[in-house]
Amino acid sequence: MEKTKVGIIGLGTVGSGVARLLLDHGDRTARHAGRVLWLEKAVVRDLNKPRDCELPDGVLTDDVDEVIDHPEIKVVCQLMGGVDRAREVMLRTLESGKDVVTANKALLAEHGPELFDKARELGRSIAFEASVAGGIPIVANLSQCLSANQVTSLHGILNGTSNFILDKMHTEGAPYADVVAEAQRLGYAEADPAMDVDGTDAAQKLAILAQLAFGARLDWRDIPRSGIDQVDLVDVGYAQEMGYRIKLLAVADLKDGHLDCEVNPALVRAGSPLGKVGGPFNALLANGDAVGPLFFHGQGAGQMPTASAVVADLIDTAVGRTAITFRTLGLWSEDLRGVDQGDFAASTGKRYVRVMVEDHPGVLAEVTGAFGEQGISIASVLQKEPLEAGGVVPLVIMTHAASEAATDNACTKIAALPSCRAEPTKMWVRD
Ligand code: NAP
Ligand code: HSE
């Protein structure tokens, strides 16, 4: 059988999974590729670190040039993480005439236009299924299977680490900090887990999906975002009491020719498809004008789910499918500029607002009055007894649909009330 020689740069969580699939299940990949995908070289920084896979002699190296300059390696899996060094290595790999498969969304969100232009110029391809939502084949679905549609919205849980942490907070009441360490140990988190919990990783993935679905060339930094590091266990409890779950939601809505994008913790109904997404799983609710609503669900982080997406890309690249899609899609090309980002302050929706106030007569009227002045109608109010007489009480308010700007104005007014003891906490409610 014909052989396609493969190099892997980065043999950590994902790279080891890819090596295991190639070495332990070569028959499977050969059946689907019609050729053997032969692991020729794997590059790491530290040759002495224990690996999560067993490699034949001579495969492991700490010299990246052994892959880039290898005359017989045709496809390179770039799984080293980071941005600057990864960019340099990817450019050199393309220039040496090799196709690239990557899971590195930070790199694509930062340098996608440059890298894709370079690959096109050189007649090479970049496959990146694993860069968004781990094992869920969302890139292929958005770029190929939905091509008869205008996608009108994407609402997704795109960070497995955040979902894992929020799920533990909901189901075990576990404090946030304890669960972060567990997510790292299980291989879900980025090398710098701050990127997971502050919304960066989800915003980078949303920028990639927005390019695929809407042709939007967004700088991920321009996507309004906050992360789960802002989520307090008390809000998890109140959300639960009201029949909701808090999820880190990445949202892109096409409205009047503009794209409203954001990444924020939001309340979703506990029994809804997104509300039921547990552990490190990801999900995406997409709407197309022809197909209607679609729901994708699967493991969004972790060794084997991510390796599953990488190896599928490897097969597509080895047999030539990626080259055709890559060329025809024209991703991130100057000729394919799609929609622009809308005005976030104008976006509307229901809100959850928690206010910590002194418990005295008239305080409820003061707080609800601030919403009334902004024309915001209140759907429900939950007030808890203070722990001690005259103590501080949480007022949990659910509003009807209101704009971001009006909600901000109401919260600013409330924060300035003498009876208010802390900045109000606010989150979207996505029913
Ligand atoms: P990781 O466990 O930290 O592995 C990174 C690997 O790259 C390590 O083997 C490391 O070598 C190697 N490396 C780093 N810098 C290098 C350099 N300058 N030269 C040579 N090798 C270098 O990371 P990971 O979790 O596998 O993630 C890899 C990529 O996939 C990242 O872009 C990440 O965002 C993305 N991703 C990860 C997941 C996931 O669930 N983990 C899911 C989807 C996408 P040493 O081992 O010797 O240190
Ligand atoms: N750290 C990422 C996450 C890995 O938790 O979703 C998958 O991209």
Short mmCIF file of C-alpha atoms and ligand atoms in Angstrom, two decimals:
data_model
loop_
_atom_site.label_atom_id
_atom_site.label_comp_id
_atom_site.label_asym_id
_atom_site.label_seq_id
_atom_site.Cartn_x
_atom_site.Cartn_y
_atom_site.Cartn_z
CA MET A 1 0.00 0.00 0.00
CA GLU A 2 1.16 3.55 -0.74
CA LYS A 3 2.58 5.47 2.26
CA THR A 4 2.06 9.13 3.17
CA LYS A 5 4.73 10.17 5.63
CA VAL A 6 3.53 12.38 8.47
CA GLY A 7 5.37 14.59 10.96
CA ILE A 8 3.99 15.80 14.28
CA ILE A 9 5.28 18.98 15.90
CA GLY A 10 4.21 18.86 19.56
CA LEU A 11 3.62 15.54 21.33
CA GLY A 12 1.66 16.74 24.36
CA THR A 13 -1.99 15.96 25.12
CA VAL A 14 -3.24 16.18 21.53
CA GLY A 15 -0.07 15.10 19.71
CA SER A 16 0.19 11.90 21.79
CA GLY A 17 -3.43 11.09 20.96
CA VAL A 18 -2.72 11.54 17.26
CA ALA A 19 0.37 9.31 17.51
CA ARG A 20 -1.68 6.64 19.29
CA LEU A 21 -4.36 6.65 16.59
CA LEU A 22 -1.74 6.43 13.82
CA LEU A 23 0.32 3.72 15.51
CA ASP A 24 -2.36 1.63 17.22
CA HIS A 25 -5.09 1.94 14.58
CA GLY A 26 -3.12 2.20 11.35
CA ASP A 27 -5.48 -0.32 9.72
CA ARG A 28 -8.42 2.00 10.35
CA THR A 29 -6.75 5.07 8.90
CA ALA A 30 -5.39 3.05 5.95
CA ARG A 31 -8.89 1.80 5.15
CA HIS A 32 -10.26 5.34 5.05
CA ALA A 33 -7.27 6.92 3.32
CA GLY A 34 -6.49 4.10 0.89
CA ARG A 35 -2.88 4.46 2.00
CA VAL A 36 -0.80 4.08 5.14
CA LEU A 37 -0.37 7.24 7.22
CA TRP A 38 3.16 6.66 8.43
CA LEU A 39 4.40 8.54 11.49
CA GLU A 40 7.95 9.44 10.48
CA LYS A 41 8.98 12.06 13.06
CA ALA A 42 7.58 13.69 16.20
CA VAL A 43 9.10 16.88 17.62
CA VAL A 44 9.15 17.87 21.30
CA ARG A 45 11.04 20.37 23.43
CA ASP A 46 12.19 17.95 26.09
CA LEU A 47 13.29 14.47 24.97
CA ASN A 48 13.33 13.19 28.56
CA LYS A 49 9.70 13.93 29.44
CA PRO A 50 7.47 10.86 29.79
CA ARG A 51 5.09 10.51 26.83
CA ASP A 52 1.56 9.27 26.68
CA CYS A 53 2.34 7.03 23.69
CA GLU A 54 5.01 4.52 22.68
CA LEU A 55 7.00 5.52 19.65
CA PRO A 56 9.25 3.36 17.47
CA ASP A 57 12.97 4.12 17.73
CA GLY A 58 14.16 7.13 15.77
CA VAL A 59 10.80 8.92 15.64
CA LEU A 60 11.24 11.34 18.55
CA THR A 61 13.41 14.42 18.05
CA ASP A 62 13.86 17.87 19.56
CA ASP A 63 14.91 19.36 16.24
CA VAL A 64 11.99 20.88 14.34
CA ASP A 65 14.08 21.02 11.15
CA GLU A 66 14.04 17.21 11.02
CA VAL A 67 10.37 17.56 10.11
CA ILE A 68 10.40 20.81 8.15
CA ASP A 69 13.34 19.78 5.95
CA HIS A 70 12.44 16.10 5.66
CA PRO A 71 12.18 15.38 1.93
CA GLU A 72 9.55 12.64 2.29
CA ILE A 73 7.20 14.08 4.91
CA LYS A 74 4.18 15.44 3.07
CA VAL A 75 1.82 16.46 5.90
CA VAL A 76 2.66 18.04 9.24
CA CYS A 77 0.43 18.13 12.31
CA GLN A 78 1.23 21.37 14.08
CA LEU A 79 0.25 20.73 17.69
CA MET A 80 2.74 22.76 19.68
CA GLY A 81 0.45 25.55 20.96
CA GLY A 82 1.45 29.19 21.41
CA VAL A 83 1.49 31.88 18.76
CA ASP A 84 4.80 33.47 17.74
CA ARG A 85 6.98 30.38 17.44
CA ALA A 86 4.03 28.40 16.06
CA ARG A 87 3.52 31.03 13.32
CA GLU A 88 7.17 30.91 12.32
CA VAL A 89 7.17 27.10 12.25
CA MET A 90 3.94 26.97 10.23
CA LEU A 91 5.22 29.44 7.63
CA ARG A 92 8.45 27.48 7.23
CA THR A 93 6.52 24.19 6.97
CA LEU A 94 4.33 25.61 4.18
CA GLU A 95 7.35 27.08 2.41
CA SER A 96 9.03 23.67 2.46
CA GLY A 97 6.12 22.34 0.40
CA LYS A 98 4.17 20.54 3.10
CA ASP A 99 0.47 20.70 3.97
CA VAL A 100 -0.46 21.49 7.57
CA VAL A 101 -3.09 20.18 9.99
CA THR A 102 -3.50 22.15 13.18
CA ALA A 103 -5.57 22.41 16.37
CA ASN A 104 -4.13 25.79 17.28
CA LYS A 105 -7.03 28.26 17.35
CA ALA A 106 -4.99 30.98 19.04
CA LEU A 107 -2.61 30.95 16.08
CA LEU A 108 -5.43 31.01 13.50
CA ALA A 109 -7.39 33.72 15.32
CA GLU A 110 -4.24 35.84 15.47
CA HIS A 111 -2.62 35.14 12.07
CA GLY A 112 -5.26 33.30 10.01
CA PRO A 113 -5.30 35.79 7.10
CA GLU A 114 -1.52 35.76 6.70
CA LEU A 115 -1.17 31.98 7.02
CA PHE A 116 -4.06 31.17 4.70
CA ASP A 117 -2.82 33.64 2.07
CA LYS A 118 0.64 32.11 2.26
CA ALA A 119 -0.73 28.57 1.90
CA ARG A 120 -2.81 29.60 -1.14
CA GLU A 121 0.14 31.39 -2.71
CA LEU A 122 2.26 28.24 -2.31
CA GLY A 123 -0.48 25.86 -3.45
CA ARG A 124 -0.58 24.23 -0.03
CA SER A 125 -3.47 23.68 2.45
CA ILE A 126 -4.23 24.17 6.15
CA ALA A 127 -6.81 21.93 7.83
CA PHE A 128 -8.11 23.01 11.23
CA GLU A 129 -11.14 20.94 12.27
CA ALA A 130 -9.69 20.39 15.77
CA SER A 131 -9.24 24.10 16.39
CA VAL A 132 -12.91 24.60 17.30
CA ALA A 133 -15.03 22.33 19.51
CA GLY A 134 -12.50 19.48 19.73
CA GLY A 135 -14.04 16.29 18.40
CA ILE A 136 -17.24 17.84 16.96
CA PRO A 137 -16.92 18.09 13.17
CA ILE A 138 -18.13 21.67 13.13
CA VAL A 139 -15.65 23.17 10.66
CA ALA A 140 -16.57 20.63 7.98
CA ASN A 141 -20.27 21.13 8.65
CA LEU A 142 -20.18 24.91 8.47
CA SER A 143 -17.83 25.15 5.51
CA GLN A 144 -19.18 22.30 3.40
CA CYS A 145 -22.45 20.71 4.50
CA LEU A 146 -24.27 24.02 5.08
CA SER A 147 -23.02 25.78 1.98
CA ALA A 148 -26.54 26.11 0.53
CA ASN A 149 -27.53 28.24 3.52
CA GLN A 150 -27.10 31.70 4.88
CA VAL A 151 -26.29 30.91 8.48
CA THR A 152 -28.25 33.35 10.64
CA SER A 153 -27.04 32.52 14.13
CA LEU A 154 -24.54 30.46 16.11
CA HIS A 155 -24.96 29.95 19.85
CA GLY A 156 -22.32 27.70 21.31
CA ILE A 157 -20.49 26.31 24.29
CA LEU A 158 -16.99 26.35 22.83
CA ASN A 159 -14.70 26.03 25.83
CA GLY A 160 -14.62 22.59 27.42
CA THR A 161 -12.65 23.69 30.46
CA SER A 162 -15.19 26.38 31.38
CA ASN A 163 -18.09 24.01 30.88
CA PHE A 164 -16.38 21.37 33.02
CA ILE A 165 -15.84 23.92 35.80
CA LEU A 166 -19.37 25.38 35.65
CA ASP A 167 -20.85 21.88 35.63
CA LYS A 168 -18.94 20.99 38.81
CA MET A 169 -20.05 24.26 40.41
CA HIS A 170 -23.69 23.40 39.61
CA THR A 171 -23.65 19.72 40.49
CA GLU A 172 -21.20 19.64 43.42
CA GLY A 173 -21.14 23.25 44.59
CA ALA A 174 -17.38 22.97 44.05
CA PRO A 175 -15.41 26.22 44.35
CA TYR A 176 -14.09 27.48 41.04
CA ALA A 177 -10.37 27.38 41.93
CA ASP A 178 -10.41 23.67 42.92
CA VAL A 179 -11.93 22.62 39.60
CA VAL A 180 -9.46 24.59 37.44
CA ALA A 181 -6.62 22.36 38.69
CA GLU A 182 -8.66 19.23 37.87
CA ALA A 183 -9.33 20.49 34.31
CA GLN A 184 -5.59 21.02 33.86
CA ARG A 185 -4.80 17.54 35.14
CA LEU A 186 -7.32 16.01 32.72
CA GLY A 187 -5.71 17.78 29.73
CA TYR A 188 -8.67 20.05 28.88
CA ALA A 189 -7.08 23.39 29.77
CA GLU A 190 -4.68 25.48 27.70
CA ALA A 191 -1.03 25.75 28.79
CA ASP A 192 -2.17 29.06 30.29
CA PRO A 193 -5.63 28.24 31.73
CA ALA A 194 -6.41 31.95 32.07
CA MET A 195 -7.25 31.82 28.35
CA ASP A 196 -9.98 29.27 29.08
CA VAL A 197 -11.58 30.96 32.05
CA ASP A 198 -11.42 34.59 30.89
CA GLY A 199 -13.28 33.95 27.62
CA THR A 200 -10.23 34.37 25.32
CA ASP A 201 -10.26 30.81 23.97
CA ALA A 202 -14.00 30.91 23.23
CA ALA A 203 -13.66 34.33 21.53
CA GLN A 204 -10.83 33.00 19.34
CA LYS A 205 -12.96 30.03 18.35
CA LEU A 206 -15.96 32.28 17.67
CA ALA A 207 -13.80 34.47 15.40
CA ILE A 208 -12.92 31.34 13.38
CA LEU A 209 -16.55 30.21 13.17
CA ALA A 210 -17.66 33.73 12.19
CA GLN A 211 -15.21 33.61 9.29
CA LEU A 212 -16.55 30.20 8.19
CA ALA A 213 -20.25 30.92 8.61
CA PHE A 214 -20.50 34.62 7.78
CA GLY A 215 -17.22 35.52 6.04
CA ALA A 216 -16.69 37.97 8.93
CA ARG A 217 -13.10 38.97 9.44
CA LEU A 218 -13.19 39.68 13.17
CA ASP A 219 -10.34 40.48 15.45
CA TRP A 220 -11.12 38.24 18.42
CA ARG A 221 -10.10 41.12 20.71
CA ASP A 222 -13.05 43.15 19.39
CA ILE A 223 -15.54 40.51 20.52
CA PRO A 224 -17.05 41.74 23.79
CA ARG A 225 -16.31 39.04 26.32
CA SER A 226 -16.08 38.02 29.92
CA GLY A 227 -15.26 34.65 31.40
CA ILE A 228 -16.32 32.27 34.12
CA ASP A 229 -13.67 33.69 36.44
CA GLN A 230 -16.37 36.32 37.11
CA VAL A 231 -19.01 33.75 38.10
CA ASP A 232 -19.87 33.52 41.79
CA LEU A 233 -21.21 30.33 43.38
CA VAL A 234 -24.17 32.30 44.78
CA ASP A 235 -25.34 33.10 41.23
CA VAL A 236 -24.96 29.45 40.29
CA GLY A 237 -27.32 28.67 43.20
CA TYR A 238 -29.91 31.33 42.29
CA ALA A 239 -29.84 30.37 38.61
CA GLN A 240 -30.43 26.77 39.61
CA GLU A 241 -33.31 27.73 41.90
CA MET A 242 -34.99 29.49 38.97
CA GLY A 243 -34.56 26.50 36.63
CA TYR A 244 -31.47 27.71 34.79
CA ARG A 245 -27.82 26.73 34.29
CA ILE A 246 -24.97 29.17 33.81
CA LYS A 247 -22.97 28.46 30.64
CA LEU A 248 -20.16 30.31 28.92
CA LEU A 249 -21.95 31.14 25.68
CA ALA A 250 -20.36 32.29 22.45
CA VAL A 251 -22.99 34.04 20.36
CA ALA A 252 -23.02 35.34 16.79
CA ASP A 253 -26.37 36.67 15.54
CA LEU A 254 -26.81 38.10 12.05
CA LYS A 255 -29.06 41.16 12.36
CA ASP A 256 -29.79 43.68 9.60
CA GLY A 257 -26.63 42.71 7.74
CA HIS A 258 -24.42 43.05 10.84
CA LEU A 259 -23.05 40.44 13.20
CA ASP A 260 -23.68 40.76 16.95
CA CYS A 261 -20.96 38.71 18.62
CA GLU A 262 -20.12 38.18 22.24
CA VAL A 263 -18.77 35.64 24.73
CA ASN A 264 -20.21 35.81 28.22
CA PRO A 265 -21.56 33.63 31.01
CA ALA A 266 -25.32 33.41 30.45
CA LEU A 267 -28.33 31.68 31.95
CA VAL A 268 -29.92 28.98 29.82
CA ARG A 269 -32.91 26.78 30.74
CA ALA A 270 -31.66 23.70 32.62
CA GLY A 271 -33.70 21.37 30.39
CA SER A 272 -32.73 22.98 27.07
CA PRO A 273 -30.16 21.33 24.73
CA LEU A 274 -27.48 23.85 25.76
CA GLY A 275 -28.49 23.63 29.44
CA LYS A 276 -27.91 19.88 29.42
CA VAL A 277 -24.35 20.06 28.08
CA GLY A 278 -22.16 18.64 30.85
CA GLY A 279 -18.47 18.08 31.64
CA PRO A 280 -15.91 19.04 28.99
CA PHE A 281 -18.54 18.74 26.26
CA ASN A 282 -19.16 21.49 23.71
CA ALA A 283 -22.28 22.22 21.71
CA LEU A 284 -23.36 24.49 18.91
CA LEU A 285 -26.87 25.56 18.00
CA ALA A 286 -26.76 26.83 14.42
CA ASN A 287 -29.54 28.24 12.29
CA GLY A 288 -29.48 28.19 8.51
CA ASP A 289 -32.14 29.87 6.36
CA ALA A 290 -32.77 26.67 4.39
CA VAL A 291 -32.02 23.90 6.87
CA GLY A 292 -33.46 25.56 10.02
CA PRO A 293 -32.03 24.81 13.45
CA LEU A 294 -29.22 22.29 13.93
CA PHE A 295 -27.63 21.08 17.14
CA PHE A 296 -24.08 19.69 17.39
CA HIS A 297 -22.84 18.10 20.61
CA GLY A 298 -19.67 16.25 21.59
CA GLN A 299 -16.43 16.37 23.54
CA GLY A 300 -14.84 19.75 22.99
CA ALA A 301 -11.53 19.12 24.73
CA GLY A 302 -9.30 16.24 25.74
CA GLN A 303 -6.80 13.94 24.12
CA MET A 304 -8.71 11.43 22.02
CA PRO A 305 -11.69 13.58 20.92
CA THR A 306 -9.29 16.23 19.63
CA ALA A 307 -7.00 13.63 18.07
CA SER A 308 -10.06 12.21 16.30
CA ALA A 309 -10.54 15.54 14.49
CA VAL A 310 -6.82 15.89 13.70
CA VAL A 311 -6.58 12.42 12.17
CA ALA A 312 -9.72 12.97 10.07
CA ASP A 313 -8.03 16.12 8.71
CA LEU A 314 -4.85 14.13 8.07
CA ILE A 315 -6.78 11.61 6.00
CA ASP A 316 -8.58 14.37 4.07
CA THR A 317 -5.26 16.07 3.40
CA ALA A 318 -3.48 12.85 2.37
CA VAL A 319 -6.18 11.93 -0.15
CA GLY A 320 -6.43 15.48 -1.54
CA ARG A 321 -9.88 16.46 -0.26
CA THR A 322 -8.54 19.31 1.90
CA ALA A 323 -6.73 20.87 -1.08
CA ILE A 324 -9.99 21.20 -3.02
CA THR A 325 -12.00 22.61 -0.11
CA PHE A 326 -9.21 24.92 0.94
CA ARG A 327 -8.79 26.35 -2.54
CA THR A 328 -12.50 26.82 -3.25
CA LEU A 329 -13.45 28.24 0.14
CA GLY A 330 -10.99 31.12 -0.06
CA LEU A 331 -11.08 31.53 3.72
CA TRP A 332 -9.79 34.81 5.09
CA SER A 333 -9.05 36.03 1.56
CA GLU A 334 -9.40 39.75 0.77
CA ASP A 335 -11.92 38.87 -1.98
CA LEU A 336 -14.27 37.29 0.49
CA ARG A 337 -15.04 40.01 2.99
CA GLY A 338 -18.42 39.26 4.57
CA VAL A 339 -20.41 41.04 7.24
CA ASP A 340 -19.05 43.50 9.79
CA GLN A 341 -19.55 43.46 13.51
CA GLY A 342 -22.68 45.21 14.84
CA ASP A 343 -23.08 47.56 17.80
CA PHE A 344 -22.99 45.44 20.93
CA ALA A 345 -24.63 48.13 23.09
CA ALA A 346 -27.75 47.90 20.91
CA SER A 347 -28.19 44.14 21.34
CA THR A 348 -31.25 43.20 23.36
CA GLY A 349 -32.32 40.33 25.54
CA LYS A 350 -33.51 39.21 28.96
CA ARG A 351 -31.17 39.83 31.91
CA TYR A 352 -30.39 38.33 35.28
CA VAL A 353 -29.28 41.06 37.70
CA ARG A 354 -28.22 40.46 41.32
CA VAL A 355 -27.99 43.46 43.59
CA MET A 356 -26.67 43.38 47.18
CA VAL A 357 -28.62 45.95 49.18
CA GLU A 358 -29.30 46.99 52.77
CA ASP A 359 -32.60 45.58 53.93
CA HIS A 360 -34.72 48.66 54.71
CA PRO A 361 -38.17 49.93 53.65
CA GLY A 362 -38.31 51.30 50.10
CA VAL A 363 -35.12 49.66 48.82
CA LEU A 364 -36.99 47.37 46.44
CA ALA A 365 -38.80 50.39 44.96
CA GLU A 366 -35.48 52.23 44.48
CA VAL A 367 -33.96 49.30 42.62
CA THR A 368 -36.98 48.51 40.45
CA GLY A 369 -37.39 52.27 39.83
CA ALA A 370 -33.94 52.39 38.21
CA PHE A 371 -35.07 49.74 35.72
CA GLY A 372 -38.38 51.55 35.15
CA GLU A 373 -36.57 54.81 34.30
CA GLN A 374 -34.74 52.97 31.51
CA GLY A 375 -37.99 51.52 30.19
CA ILE A 376 -37.02 48.02 31.34
CA SER A 377 -39.85 45.76 32.42
CA ILE A 378 -39.19 43.30 35.26
CA ALA A 379 -40.24 39.68 34.80
CA SER A 380 -39.56 38.43 38.35
CA VAL A 381 -37.86 39.34 41.64
CA LEU A 382 -36.35 36.94 44.15
CA GLN A 383 -35.49 38.32 47.58
CA LYS A 384 -33.77 36.28 50.28
CA GLU A 385 -33.97 36.91 54.03
CA PRO A 386 -30.87 38.61 55.44
CA LEU A 387 -28.62 36.37 57.53
CA GLU A 388 -28.88 38.89 60.36
CA ALA A 389 -31.45 41.63 61.15
CA GLY A 390 -30.72 44.77 59.12
CA GLY A 391 -28.10 42.88 57.11
CA VAL A 392 -27.43 42.90 53.39
CA VAL A 393 -29.84 41.00 51.15
CA PRO A 394 -29.50 39.79 47.58
CA LEU A 395 -32.20 40.97 45.19
CA VAL A 396 -32.28 38.80 42.11
CA ILE A 397 -34.13 40.40 39.22
CA MET A 398 -35.07 38.88 35.87
CA THR A 399 -35.92 41.49 33.27
CA HIS A 400 -37.87 41.24 30.04
CA ALA A 401 -35.91 42.04 26.88
CA ALA A 402 -33.80 45.17 27.25
CA SER A 403 -30.81 46.64 25.45
CA GLU A 404 -27.29 46.26 26.81
CA ALA A 405 -27.02 50.05 27.03
CA ALA A 406 -30.27 50.47 29.00
CA THR A 407 -29.32 47.65 31.40
CA ASP A 408 -25.90 49.23 31.94
CA ASN A 409 -27.54 52.58 32.71
CA ALA A 410 -29.91 51.01 35.24
CA CYS A 411 -27.04 49.13 36.92
CA THR A 412 -24.93 52.30 37.13
CA LYS A 413 -27.83 54.09 38.84
CA ILE A 414 -28.35 51.18 41.25
CA ALA A 415 -24.63 50.99 42.10
CA ALA A 416 -24.79 54.66 43.14
CA LEU A 417 -27.72 54.12 45.56
CA PRO A 418 -26.68 54.58 49.23
CA SER A 419 -28.29 51.22 50.07
CA CYS A 420 -26.33 49.32 47.39
CA ARG A 421 -23.28 47.49 48.77
CA ALA A 422 -21.61 46.13 45.62
CA GLU A 423 -21.55 46.46 41.83
CA PRO A 424 -24.61 44.64 40.48
CA THR A 425 -23.89 41.31 38.80
CA LYS A 426 -25.60 40.93 35.42
CA MET A 427 -25.82 38.12 32.90
CA TRP A 428 -27.82 37.47 29.73
CA VAL A 429 -30.71 35.03 29.92
CA ARG A 430 -30.95 32.97 26.72
CA ASP A 431 -34.23 31.07 26.84
P1 NAP B 1 0.52 20.50 25.33
O1 NAP B 1 0.06 19.29 26.05
O2 NAP B 1 1.09 21.62 26.10
O3 NAP B 1 1.60 20.01 24.24
C1 NAP B 1 2.39 20.89 23.51
C2 NAP B 1 3.52 20.09 22.86
O4 NAP B 1 4.28 20.96 22.03
C3 NAP B 1 4.50 19.47 23.85
O5 NAP B 1 4.82 18.18 23.44
C4 NAP B 1 5.73 20.38 23.77
O6 NAP B 1 6.94 19.69 24.01
C5 NAP B 1 5.66 20.81 22.33
N1 NAP B 1 6.32 22.10 22.10
C6 NAP B 1 5.98 23.29 22.63
N2 NAP B 1 6.81 24.25 22.17
C7 NAP B 1 7.68 23.64 21.34
C8 NAP B 1 8.77 24.08 20.57
N3 NAP B 1 9.13 25.35 20.56
N4 NAP B 1 9.43 23.17 19.81
C9 NAP B 1 9.06 21.88 19.81
N5 NAP B 1 8.02 21.40 20.52
C10 NAP B 1 7.35 22.26 21.27
O7 NAP B 1 -0.64 21.11 24.44
P2 NAP B 1 -1.94 20.37 23.88
O8 NAP B 1 -3.01 20.40 24.92
O9 NAP B 1 -1.59 19.09 23.25
O10 NAP B 1 -2.42 21.44 22.78
C11 NAP B 1 -1.75 21.56 21.55
C12 NAP B 1 -2.55 22.53 20.66
O11 NAP B 1 -3.85 21.99 20.45
C13 NAP B 1 -2.75 23.91 21.29
O12 NAP B 1 -2.74 24.86 20.27
C14 NAP B 1 -4.16 23.82 21.90
O13 NAP B 1 -4.80 25.06 21.97
C15 NAP B 1 -4.84 22.92 20.88
N6 NAP B 1 -5.98 22.14 21.39
C16 NAP B 1 -5.87 21.46 22.57
C17 NAP B 1 -6.95 20.70 22.99
C18 NAP B 1 -6.91 19.93 24.29
O14 NAP B 1 -7.96 19.41 24.68
N7 NAP B 1 -5.78 19.82 24.96
C19 NAP B 1 -8.12 20.64 22.22
C20 NAP B 1 -8.18 21.35 21.01
C21 NAP B 1 -7.09 22.10 20.61
P3 NAP B 1 7.28 19.06 25.46
O15 NAP B 1 6.24 18.00 25.66
O16 NAP B 1 8.65 18.50 25.33
O17 NAP B 1 7.12 20.19 26.45
N1 HSE B 2 -8.68 24.45 26.34
C1 HSE B 2 -9.63 24.17 25.33
C2 HSE B 2 -10.98 23.95 25.97
C3 HSE B 2 -9.22 22.97 24.54
O1 HSE B 2 -11.05 23.74 27.18
O2 HSE B 2 -11.99 23.99 25.26
C4 HSE B 2 -10.09 22.72 23.34
O3 HSE B 2 -9.93 23.71 22.38
#
